[in-house]
Amino acid sequence: MDARSVTGKVLALLDAFDREHPALSLSDLARRSGVSVPTAHRRLAELVAWGALERLPDGRYRVGLRLWELASLAPRGQRLREAALPFLEDLYVVTRENVQLAVREGTELVFVERIAGRFAVPVMTRVGSRFPLHAPGVGLVLLAHAPDDVRETVLDGPLPRYTEHTVTDPVRLRALLADVRRQGFAVSDRMVTHNALSVAAPVRDRAGEVLAALSLVVLADGAEVPALAAAVRTAARSVTRQLGGSSYDEVVVRFESTDPGPEGSSFTE
């Protein structure tokens, strides 16, 4: 007997949808959620009536606009997107490349915004989709600045391999994350797809904590990383300031100019 509550069963039905399964039949939903067919049928009727799901002419179900409207109220995503969008658009106008914004959710990242043109390199991401932290540029930034327990959980694996360039060795990944913290940006060179390179930088809140990562994704061949990094870091700093925070570089400059520390030493991360 299924001991889950009604709410648990409803959430299991909603969780059955994913990028590879955007539309599902009653039997598929029951199987993927572990809910009996009669129970699934009742719960699905309620979800359709409320607008969380829509029923297609062929009888399958898909996510409804009511859920999208509700999700858009999430304060972290909404305020961040509103603050970041003008700078993402500026970065896209200058580069005509994929521009992405992501936040960390547990041991995964969630893309909250993406701008891409017709001629930009194809990517595996879409707004609202989740992805492991260890491969894309935005993920490397978020993982590098994640709490220690989160970082250790990810490093303990498993670390999925997407291409032969994906770093799946925990020792190498730990060193890569240290480089990200030290240099202020991350480079993911063909770690997700065979032809794409991404450069990402952190967006910080008022307390200086990293709350998001912003990236450009371009063709790996011929990519000029220094120029891309400069553009991405400038955009990320602008979003940080829009949110009322200070970039790490600004914190360092302020610290060094006001408090040189013992024997003239300066602050380093």
PDB file of C-alpha atoms in Angstrom:
ATOM      1  CA  MET A   1       0.000   0.000   0.000  1.00  0.00           C
ATOM      2  CA  ASP A   2       1.264   3.467  -0.887  1.00  0.00           C
ATOM      3  CA  ALA A   3       1.761   5.290   2.437  1.00  0.00           C
ATOM      4  CA  ARG A   4       2.438   8.656   0.846  1.00  0.00           C
ATOM      5  CA  SER A   5       0.099  11.548   1.585  1.00  0.00           C
ATOM      6  CA  VAL A   6      -2.125  13.071  -1.067  1.00  0.00           C
ATOM      7  CA  THR A   7       0.352  15.914  -1.385  1.00  0.00           C
ATOM      8  CA  GLY A   8       3.220  13.462  -1.790  1.00  0.00           C
ATOM      9  CA  LYS A   9       1.402  11.679  -4.592  1.00  0.00           C
ATOM     10  CA  VAL A  10       0.605  14.949  -6.366  1.00  0.00           C
ATOM     11  CA  LEU A  11       4.233  16.043  -6.136  1.00  0.00           C
ATOM     12  CA  ALA A  12       5.365  12.646  -7.454  1.00  0.00           C
ATOM     13  CA  LEU A  13       3.068  13.052 -10.462  1.00  0.00           C
ATOM     14  CA  LEU A  14       4.465  16.523 -11.199  1.00  0.00           C
ATOM     15  CA  ASP A  15       8.013  15.244 -10.735  1.00  0.00           C
ATOM     16  CA  ALA A  16       7.422  12.636 -13.445  1.00  0.00           C
ATOM     17  CA  PHE A  17       7.795  15.343 -16.107  1.00  0.00           C
ATOM     18  CA  ASP A  18      11.270  16.277 -17.292  1.00  0.00           C
ATOM     19  CA  ARG A  19      13.042  17.575 -20.362  1.00  0.00           C
ATOM     20  CA  GLU A  20      12.908  14.181 -22.082  1.00  0.00           C
ATOM     21  CA  HIS A  21       9.281  13.602 -21.049  1.00  0.00           C
ATOM     22  CA  PRO A  22       7.371  16.903 -21.451  1.00  0.00           C
ATOM     23  CA  ALA A  23       4.101  15.086 -22.230  1.00  0.00           C
ATOM     24  CA  LEU A  24       2.997  11.832 -20.615  1.00  0.00           C
ATOM     25  CA  SER A  25       0.005   9.513 -20.752  1.00  0.00           C
ATOM     26  CA  LEU A  26      -1.946   8.436 -17.671  1.00  0.00           C
ATOM     27  CA  SER A  27      -0.235   5.049 -17.597  1.00  0.00           C
ATOM     28  CA  ASP A  28       3.211   6.621 -18.020  1.00  0.00           C
ATOM     29  CA  LEU A  29       2.538   9.073 -15.220  1.00  0.00           C
ATOM     30  CA  ALA A  30       1.357   6.311 -12.916  1.00  0.00           C
ATOM     31  CA  ARG A  31       4.408   4.192 -13.689  1.00  0.00           C
ATOM     32  CA  ARG A  32       6.972   6.998 -13.379  1.00  0.00           C
ATOM     33  CA  SER A  33       5.450   8.352 -10.158  1.00  0.00           C
ATOM     34  CA  GLY A  34       4.696   5.035  -8.500  1.00  0.00           C
ATOM     35  CA  VAL A  35       1.055   6.056  -8.042  1.00  0.00           C
ATOM     36  CA  SER A  36      -1.767   3.654  -8.910  1.00  0.00           C
ATOM     37  CA  VAL A  37      -3.681   4.376 -12.101  1.00  0.00           C
ATOM     38  CA  PRO A  38      -7.029   5.114 -10.366  1.00  0.00           C
ATOM     39  CA  THR A  39      -5.355   7.478  -7.885  1.00  0.00           C
ATOM     40  CA  ALA A  40      -3.324   9.127 -10.628  1.00  0.00           C
ATOM     41  CA  HIS A  41      -6.489   9.662 -12.664  1.00  0.00           C
ATOM     42  CA  ARG A  42      -8.211  11.452  -9.771  1.00  0.00           C
ATOM     43  CA  ARG A  43      -5.226  13.626  -8.901  1.00  0.00           C
ATOM     44  CA  LEU A  44      -4.582  14.514 -12.547  1.00  0.00           C
ATOM     45  CA  ALA A  45      -8.179  15.662 -12.981  1.00  0.00           C
ATOM     46  CA  GLU A  46      -7.709  18.035 -10.026  1.00  0.00           C
ATOM     47  CA  LEU A  47      -4.401  19.323 -11.404  1.00  0.00           C
ATOM     48  CA  VAL A  48      -5.968  19.977 -14.814  1.00  0.00           C
ATOM     49  CA  ALA A  49      -8.939  21.775 -13.229  1.00  0.00           C
ATOM     50  CA  TRP A  50      -6.556  24.027 -11.247  1.00  0.00           C
ATOM     51  CA  GLY A  51      -4.348  24.701 -14.273  1.00  0.00           C
ATOM     52  CA  ALA A  52      -1.176  22.988 -13.091  1.00  0.00           C
ATOM     53  CA  LEU A  53      -1.471  20.544 -15.998  1.00  0.00           C
ATOM     54  CA  GLU A  54      -3.062  20.617 -19.421  1.00  0.00           C
ATOM     55  CA  ARG A  55      -4.612  17.661 -21.225  1.00  0.00           C
ATOM     56  CA  LEU A  56      -3.717  17.330 -24.892  1.00  0.00           C
ATOM     57  CA  PRO A  57      -6.146  16.128 -27.609  1.00  0.00           C
ATOM     58  CA  ASP A  58      -4.398  12.724 -27.660  1.00  0.00           C
ATOM     59  CA  GLY A  59      -5.068  12.262 -23.925  1.00  0.00           C
ATOM     60  CA  ARG A  60      -1.527  12.951 -22.702  1.00  0.00           C
ATOM     61  CA  TYR A  61      -0.746  15.531 -20.044  1.00  0.00           C
ATOM     62  CA  ARG A  62       1.764  18.379 -19.990  1.00  0.00           C
ATOM     63  CA  VAL A  63       2.735  21.091 -17.498  1.00  0.00           C
ATOM     64  CA  GLY A  64       0.289  24.001 -17.484  1.00  0.00           C
ATOM     65  CA  LEU A  65       0.845  27.740 -17.414  1.00  0.00           C
ATOM     66  CA  ARG A  66      -0.453  28.032 -13.844  1.00  0.00           C
ATOM     67  CA  LEU A  67       2.718  26.345 -12.580  1.00  0.00           C
ATOM     68  CA  TRP A  68       4.876  28.708 -14.648  1.00  0.00           C
ATOM     69  CA  GLU A  69       3.007  31.703 -13.204  1.00  0.00           C
ATOM     70  CA  LEU A  70       3.548  30.384  -9.693  1.00  0.00           C
ATOM     71  CA  ALA A  71       7.234  29.616 -10.268  1.00  0.00           C
ATOM     72  CA  SER A  72       7.826  33.129 -11.609  1.00  0.00           C
ATOM     73  CA  LEU A  73       7.008  34.452  -8.128  1.00  0.00           C
ATOM     74  CA  ALA A  74      10.028  32.733  -6.565  1.00  0.00           C
ATOM     75  CA  PRO A  75      11.834  35.745  -5.035  1.00  0.00           C
ATOM     76  CA  ARG A  76      15.382  34.572  -5.715  1.00  0.00           C
ATOM     77  CA  GLY A  77      14.788  33.976  -9.415  1.00  0.00           C
ATOM     78  CA  GLN A  78      12.477  36.923 -10.046  1.00  0.00           C
ATOM     79  CA  ARG A  79      14.571  39.672  -8.440  1.00  0.00           C
ATOM     80  CA  LEU A  80      17.769  38.241  -9.852  1.00  0.00           C
ATOM     81  CA  ARG A  81      16.379  38.037 -13.389  1.00  0.00           C
ATOM     82  CA  GLU A  82      15.000  41.575 -13.245  1.00  0.00           C
ATOM     83  CA  ALA A  83      18.340  42.944 -12.055  1.00  0.00           C
ATOM     84  CA  ALA A  84      20.423  40.892 -14.475  1.00  0.00           C
ATOM     85  CA  LEU A  85      18.418  41.026 -17.699  1.00  0.00           C
ATOM     86  CA  PRO A  86      19.582  44.458 -18.961  1.00  0.00           C
ATOM     87  CA  PHE A  87      23.222  43.421 -18.549  1.00  0.00           C
ATOM     88  CA  LEU A  88      22.616  40.002 -20.107  1.00  0.00           C
ATOM     89  CA  GLU A  89      21.031  41.729 -23.084  1.00  0.00           C
ATOM     90  CA  ASP A  90      23.977  44.133 -23.374  1.00  0.00           C
ATOM     91  CA  LEU A  91      26.404  41.206 -23.296  1.00  0.00           C
ATOM     92  CA  TYR A  92      24.421  39.430 -25.998  1.00  0.00           C
ATOM     93  CA  VAL A  93      24.284  42.534 -28.213  1.00  0.00           C
ATOM     94  CA  VAL A  94      28.059  42.885 -28.000  1.00  0.00           C
ATOM     95  CA  THR A  95      28.901  39.202 -28.571  1.00  0.00           C
ATOM     96  CA  ARG A  96      25.865  37.588 -30.275  1.00  0.00           C
ATOM     97  CA  GLU A  97      26.722  34.489 -28.252  1.00  0.00           C
ATOM     98  CA  ASN A  98      24.819  32.410 -25.677  1.00  0.00           C
ATOM     99  CA  VAL A  99      24.404  34.284 -22.401  1.00  0.00           C
ATOM    100  CA  GLN A 100      23.309  32.290 -19.360  1.00  0.00           C
ATOM    101  CA  LEU A 101      22.410  32.959 -15.728  1.00  0.00           C
ATOM    102  CA  ALA A 102      22.197  30.179 -13.154  1.00  0.00           C
ATOM    103  CA  VAL A 103      21.756  29.635  -9.421  1.00  0.00           C
ATOM    104  CA  ARG A 104      22.665  26.686  -7.224  1.00  0.00           C
ATOM    105  CA  GLU A 105      19.940  24.462  -5.807  1.00  0.00           C
ATOM    106  CA  GLY A 106      21.490  21.848  -3.548  1.00  0.00           C
ATOM    107  CA  THR A 107      24.083  19.921  -5.535  1.00  0.00           C
ATOM    108  CA  GLU A 108      22.695  21.029  -8.911  1.00  0.00           C
ATOM    109  CA  LEU A 109      22.321  24.285 -10.792  1.00  0.00           C
ATOM    110  CA  VAL A 110      19.157  25.758 -12.233  1.00  0.00           C
ATOM    111  CA  PHE A 111      19.209  28.034 -15.276  1.00  0.00           C
ATOM    112  CA  VAL A 112      17.046  31.092 -14.579  1.00  0.00           C
ATOM    113  CA  GLU A 113      17.715  33.005 -17.790  1.00  0.00           C
ATOM    114  CA  ARG A 114      19.250  32.404 -21.210  1.00  0.00           C
ATOM    115  CA  ILE A 115      19.625  34.543 -24.324  1.00  0.00           C
ATOM    116  CA  ALA A 116      20.770  33.004 -27.605  1.00  0.00           C
ATOM    117  CA  GLY A 117      20.800  33.962 -31.256  1.00  0.00           C
ATOM    118  CA  ARG A 118      20.204  31.860 -34.352  1.00  0.00           C
ATOM    119  CA  PHE A 119      23.892  31.527 -35.097  1.00  0.00           C
ATOM    120  CA  ALA A 120      25.148  30.896 -31.556  1.00  0.00           C
ATOM    121  CA  VAL A 121      26.663  27.503 -30.758  1.00  0.00           C
ATOM    122  CA  PRO A 122      23.972  24.976 -29.698  1.00  0.00           C
ATOM    123  CA  VAL A 123      23.860  24.267 -25.964  1.00  0.00           C
ATOM    124  CA  MET A 124      22.186  21.661 -23.761  1.00  0.00           C
ATOM    125  CA  THR A 125      20.431  24.142 -21.485  1.00  0.00           C
ATOM    126  CA  ARG A 126      17.070  25.860 -21.209  1.00  0.00           C
ATOM    127  CA  VAL A 127      15.461  28.104 -18.621  1.00  0.00           C
ATOM    128  CA  GLY A 128      14.282  26.054 -15.663  1.00  0.00           C
ATOM    129  CA  SER A 129      16.455  23.053 -16.444  1.00  0.00           C
ATOM    130  CA  ARG A 130      18.848  21.519 -13.932  1.00  0.00           C
ATOM    131  CA  PHE A 131      22.406  20.391 -14.510  1.00  0.00           C
ATOM    132  CA  PRO A 132      25.289  18.979 -12.448  1.00  0.00           C
ATOM    133  CA  LEU A 133      27.662  21.570 -11.041  1.00  0.00           C
ATOM    134  CA  HIS A 134      31.004  20.092 -12.088  1.00  0.00           C
ATOM    135  CA  ALA A 135      30.901  20.565 -15.886  1.00  0.00           C
ATOM    136  CA  PRO A 136      29.489  23.900 -17.186  1.00  0.00           C
ATOM    137  CA  GLY A 137      31.192  27.220 -16.488  1.00  0.00           C
ATOM    138  CA  VAL A 138      28.346  28.521 -14.322  1.00  0.00           C
ATOM    139  CA  GLY A 139      28.410  25.280 -12.357  1.00  0.00           C
ATOM    140  CA  LEU A 140      32.135  25.522 -11.692  1.00  0.00           C
ATOM    141  CA  VAL A 141      31.672  29.042 -10.313  1.00  0.00           C
ATOM    142  CA  LEU A 142      28.764  28.001  -8.101  1.00  0.00           C
ATOM    143  CA  LEU A 143      30.569  24.880  -6.898  1.00  0.00           C
ATOM    144  CA  ALA A 144      33.791  26.770  -6.195  1.00  0.00           C
ATOM    145  CA  HIS A 145      31.893  29.135  -3.894  1.00  0.00           C
ATOM    146  CA  ALA A 146      29.462  26.602  -2.407  1.00  0.00           C
ATOM    147  CA  PRO A 147      29.522  25.665   1.289  1.00  0.00           C
ATOM    148  CA  ASP A 148      32.161  23.075   2.130  1.00  0.00           C
ATOM    149  CA  ASP A 149      29.644  20.282   2.741  1.00  0.00           C
ATOM    150  CA  VAL A 150      28.022  20.819  -0.662  1.00  0.00           C
ATOM    151  CA  ARG A 151      31.382  20.881  -2.422  1.00  0.00           C
ATOM    152  CA  GLU A 152      32.516  17.696  -0.677  1.00  0.00           C
ATOM    153  CA  THR A 153      29.275  15.917  -1.544  1.00  0.00           C
ATOM    154  CA  VAL A 154      29.772  16.743  -5.229  1.00  0.00           C
ATOM    155  CA  LEU A 155      33.453  15.789  -5.150  1.00  0.00           C
ATOM    156  CA  ASP A 156      32.536  12.438  -3.586  1.00  0.00           C
ATOM    157  CA  GLY A 157      30.656  11.723  -6.801  1.00  0.00           C
ATOM    158  CA  PRO A 158      29.404  10.379  -8.973  1.00  0.00           C
ATOM    159  CA  LEU A 159      30.675  12.921 -11.524  1.00  0.00           C
ATOM    160  CA  PRO A 160      29.009  12.252 -14.911  1.00  0.00           C
ATOM    161  CA  ARG A 161      31.246  12.463 -17.982  1.00  0.00           C
ATOM    162  CA  TYR A 162      29.818  14.325 -20.995  1.00  0.00           C
ATOM    163  CA  THR A 163      32.918  14.445 -23.193  1.00  0.00           C
ATOM    164  CA  GLU A 164      36.509  13.263 -22.917  1.00  0.00           C
ATOM    165  CA  HIS A 165      37.316  16.731 -21.528  1.00  0.00           C
ATOM    166  CA  THR A 166      34.900  16.563 -18.589  1.00  0.00           C
ATOM    167  CA  VAL A 167      36.865  16.636 -15.331  1.00  0.00           C
ATOM    168  CA  THR A 168      35.669  13.648 -13.311  1.00  0.00           C
ATOM    169  CA  ASP A 169      38.748  13.117 -11.135  1.00  0.00           C
ATOM    170  CA  PRO A 170      38.033  14.682  -7.701  1.00  0.00           C
ATOM    171  CA  VAL A 171      41.657  15.732  -7.205  1.00  0.00           C
ATOM    172  CA  ARG A 172      41.775  17.577 -10.537  1.00  0.00           C
ATOM    173  CA  LEU A 173      38.342  19.087  -9.939  1.00  0.00           C
ATOM    174  CA  ARG A 174      39.359  20.347  -6.489  1.00  0.00           C
ATOM    175  CA  ALA A 175      42.401  22.075  -8.024  1.00  0.00           C
ATOM    176  CA  LEU A 176      40.228  23.540 -10.791  1.00  0.00           C
ATOM    177  CA  LEU A 177      37.821  24.982  -8.225  1.00  0.00           C
ATOM    178  CA  ALA A 178      40.712  26.569  -6.347  1.00  0.00           C
ATOM    179  CA  ASP A 179      41.787  28.223  -9.620  1.00  0.00           C
ATOM    180  CA  VAL A 180      38.245  29.547 -10.109  1.00  0.00           C
ATOM    181  CA  ARG A 181      38.253  31.154  -6.665  1.00  0.00           C
ATOM    182  CA  ARG A 182      41.698  32.628  -7.203  1.00  0.00           C
ATOM    183  CA  GLN A 183      41.216  34.097 -10.692  1.00  0.00           C
ATOM    184  CA  GLY A 184      37.598  35.192 -10.312  1.00  0.00           C
ATOM    185  CA  PHE A 185      36.164  33.305 -13.286  1.00  0.00           C
ATOM    186  CA  ALA A 186      35.768  29.763 -14.617  1.00  0.00           C
ATOM    187  CA  VAL A 187      36.481  28.239 -18.022  1.00  0.00           C
ATOM    188  CA  SER A 188      34.736  25.065 -19.132  1.00  0.00           C
ATOM    189  CA  ASP A 189      36.486  23.975 -22.325  1.00  0.00           C
ATOM    190  CA  ARG A 190      34.431  21.330 -24.157  1.00  0.00           C
ATOM    191  CA  MET A 191      33.427  19.758 -20.843  1.00  0.00           C
ATOM    192  CA  VAL A 192      29.705  19.616 -21.721  1.00  0.00           C
ATOM    193  CA  THR A 193      29.697  19.371 -25.519  1.00  0.00           C
ATOM    194  CA  HIS A 194      32.530  18.716 -27.958  1.00  0.00           C
ATOM    195  CA  ASN A 195      32.478  22.133 -29.597  1.00  0.00           C
ATOM    196  CA  ALA A 196      31.573  24.651 -26.884  1.00  0.00           C
ATOM    197  CA  LEU A 197      33.572  26.664 -24.382  1.00  0.00           C
ATOM    198  CA  SER A 198      32.012  28.691 -21.584  1.00  0.00           C
ATOM    199  CA  VAL A 199      33.451  31.450 -19.432  1.00  0.00           C
ATOM    200  CA  ALA A 200      31.584  32.289 -16.224  1.00  0.00           C
ATOM    201  CA  ALA A 201      31.876  34.755 -13.352  1.00  0.00           C
ATOM    202  CA  PRO A 202      30.131  35.107  -9.979  1.00  0.00           C
ATOM    203  CA  VAL A 203      27.294  37.450  -9.070  1.00  0.00           C
ATOM    204  CA  ARG A 204      27.299  38.416  -5.394  1.00  0.00           C
ATOM    205  CA  ASP A 205      24.714  39.693  -2.927  1.00  0.00           C
ATOM    206  CA  ARG A 206      24.969  42.503  -0.385  1.00  0.00           C
ATOM    207  CA  ALA A 207      26.879  40.257   2.013  1.00  0.00           C
ATOM    208  CA  GLY A 208      29.423  39.352  -0.658  1.00  0.00           C
ATOM    209  CA  GLU A 209      28.141  35.789  -0.990  1.00  0.00           C
ATOM    210  CA  VAL A 210      27.908  34.245  -4.452  1.00  0.00           C
ATOM    211  CA  LEU A 211      24.224  33.872  -5.302  1.00  0.00           C
ATOM    212  CA  ALA A 212      24.449  33.260  -9.062  1.00  0.00           C
ATOM    213  CA  ALA A 213      26.810  32.779 -11.977  1.00  0.00           C
ATOM    214  CA  LEU A 214      26.754  34.441 -15.387  1.00  0.00           C
ATOM    215  CA  SER A 215      28.368  32.971 -18.491  1.00  0.00           C
ATOM    216  CA  LEU A 216      29.051  33.238 -22.194  1.00  0.00           C
ATOM    217  CA  VAL A 217      29.062  30.037 -24.251  1.00  0.00           C
ATOM    218  CA  VAL A 218      30.947  30.164 -27.565  1.00  0.00           C
ATOM    219  CA  LEU A 219      32.559  27.877 -30.092  1.00  0.00           C
ATOM    220  CA  ALA A 220      35.708  26.428 -28.530  1.00  0.00           C
ATOM    221  CA  ASP A 221      37.762  26.761 -31.706  1.00  0.00           C
ATOM    222  CA  GLY A 222      39.248  30.225 -31.840  1.00  0.00           C
ATOM    223  CA  ALA A 223      37.789  31.346 -28.509  1.00  0.00           C
ATOM    224  CA  GLU A 224      39.716  34.242 -26.970  1.00  0.00           C
ATOM    225  CA  VAL A 225      39.387  33.489 -23.268  1.00  0.00           C
ATOM    226  CA  PRO A 226      40.956  36.710 -21.883  1.00  0.00           C
ATOM    227  CA  ALA A 227      38.566  38.918 -23.868  1.00  0.00           C
ATOM    228  CA  LEU A 228      35.577  36.729 -22.994  1.00  0.00           C
ATOM    229  CA  ALA A 229      36.533  36.697 -19.318  1.00  0.00           C
ATOM    230  CA  ALA A 230      36.805  40.486 -19.252  1.00  0.00           C
ATOM    231  CA  ALA A 231      33.348  40.884 -20.788  1.00  0.00           C
ATOM    232  CA  VAL A 232      31.728  38.322 -18.509  1.00  0.00           C
ATOM    233  CA  ARG A 233      33.318  39.696 -15.350  1.00  0.00           C
ATOM    234  CA  THR A 234      32.221  43.222 -16.261  1.00  0.00           C
ATOM    235  CA  ALA A 235      28.631  42.054 -16.730  1.00  0.00           C
ATOM    236  CA  ALA A 236      28.702  40.055 -13.489  1.00  0.00           C
ATOM    237  CA  ARG A 237      30.051  43.036 -11.554  1.00  0.00           C
ATOM    238  CA  SER A 238      27.292  45.210 -13.002  1.00  0.00           C
ATOM    239  CA  VAL A 239      24.600  42.761 -11.878  1.00  0.00           C
ATOM    240  CA  THR A 240      26.233  42.582  -8.443  1.00  0.00           C
ATOM    241  CA  ARG A 241      26.140  46.362  -8.113  1.00  0.00           C
ATOM    242  CA  GLN A 242      22.527  46.423  -9.307  1.00  0.00           C
ATOM    243  CA  LEU A 243      21.695  44.030  -6.468  1.00  0.00           C
ATOM    244  CA  GLY A 244      23.436  46.321  -4.007  1.00  0.00           C
ATOM    245  CA  GLY A 245      26.511  44.165  -3.546  1.00  0.00           C
ATOM    246  CA  SER A 246      30.222  44.527  -4.179  1.00  0.00           C
ATOM    247  CA  SER A 247      32.330  42.379  -6.470  1.00  0.00           C
ATOM    248  CA  TYR A 248      35.243  40.469  -4.987  1.00  0.00           C
ATOM    249  CA  ASP A 249      37.690  42.686  -6.863  1.00  0.00           C
ATOM    250  CA  GLU A 250      36.121  45.776  -5.304  1.00  0.00           C
ATOM    251  CA  VAL A 251      36.337  44.215  -1.829  1.00  0.00           C
ATOM    252  CA  VAL A 252      40.032  43.478  -2.359  1.00  0.00           C
ATOM    253  CA  VAL A 253      40.802  47.018  -3.547  1.00  0.00           C
ATOM    254  CA  ARG A 254      38.929  48.536  -0.617  1.00  0.00           C
ATOM    255  CA  PHE A 255      40.667  46.243   1.884  1.00  0.00           C
ATOM    256  CA  GLU A 256      44.144  46.884   0.513  1.00  0.00           C
ATOM    257  CA  SER A 257      43.643  50.646   0.445  1.00  0.00           C
ATOM    258  CA  THR A 258      42.351  50.932   4.021  1.00  0.00           C
ATOM    259  CA  ASP A 259      43.983  48.097   5.958  1.00  0.00           C
ATOM    260  CA  PRO A 260      47.299  46.775   4.648  1.00  0.00           C
ATOM    261  CA  GLY A 261      47.530  44.275   7.479  1.00  0.00           C
ATOM    262  CA  PRO A 262      50.620  43.212   9.369  1.00  0.00           C
ATOM    263  CA  GLU A 263      53.947  43.971   7.672  1.00  0.00           C
ATOM    264  CA  GLY A 264      52.122  45.467   4.695  1.00  0.00           C
ATOM    265  CA  SER A 265      50.481  42.187   3.647  1.00  0.00           C
ATOM    266  CA  SER A 266      47.330  42.308   1.562  1.00  0.00           C
ATOM    267  CA  PHE A 267      44.191  40.229   1.639  1.00  0.00           C
ATOM    268  CA  THR A 268      44.084  37.169  -0.643  1.00  0.00           C
ATOM    269  CA  GLU A 269      41.384  34.547  -0.962  1.00  0.00           C
TER     270      GLU A 269
END
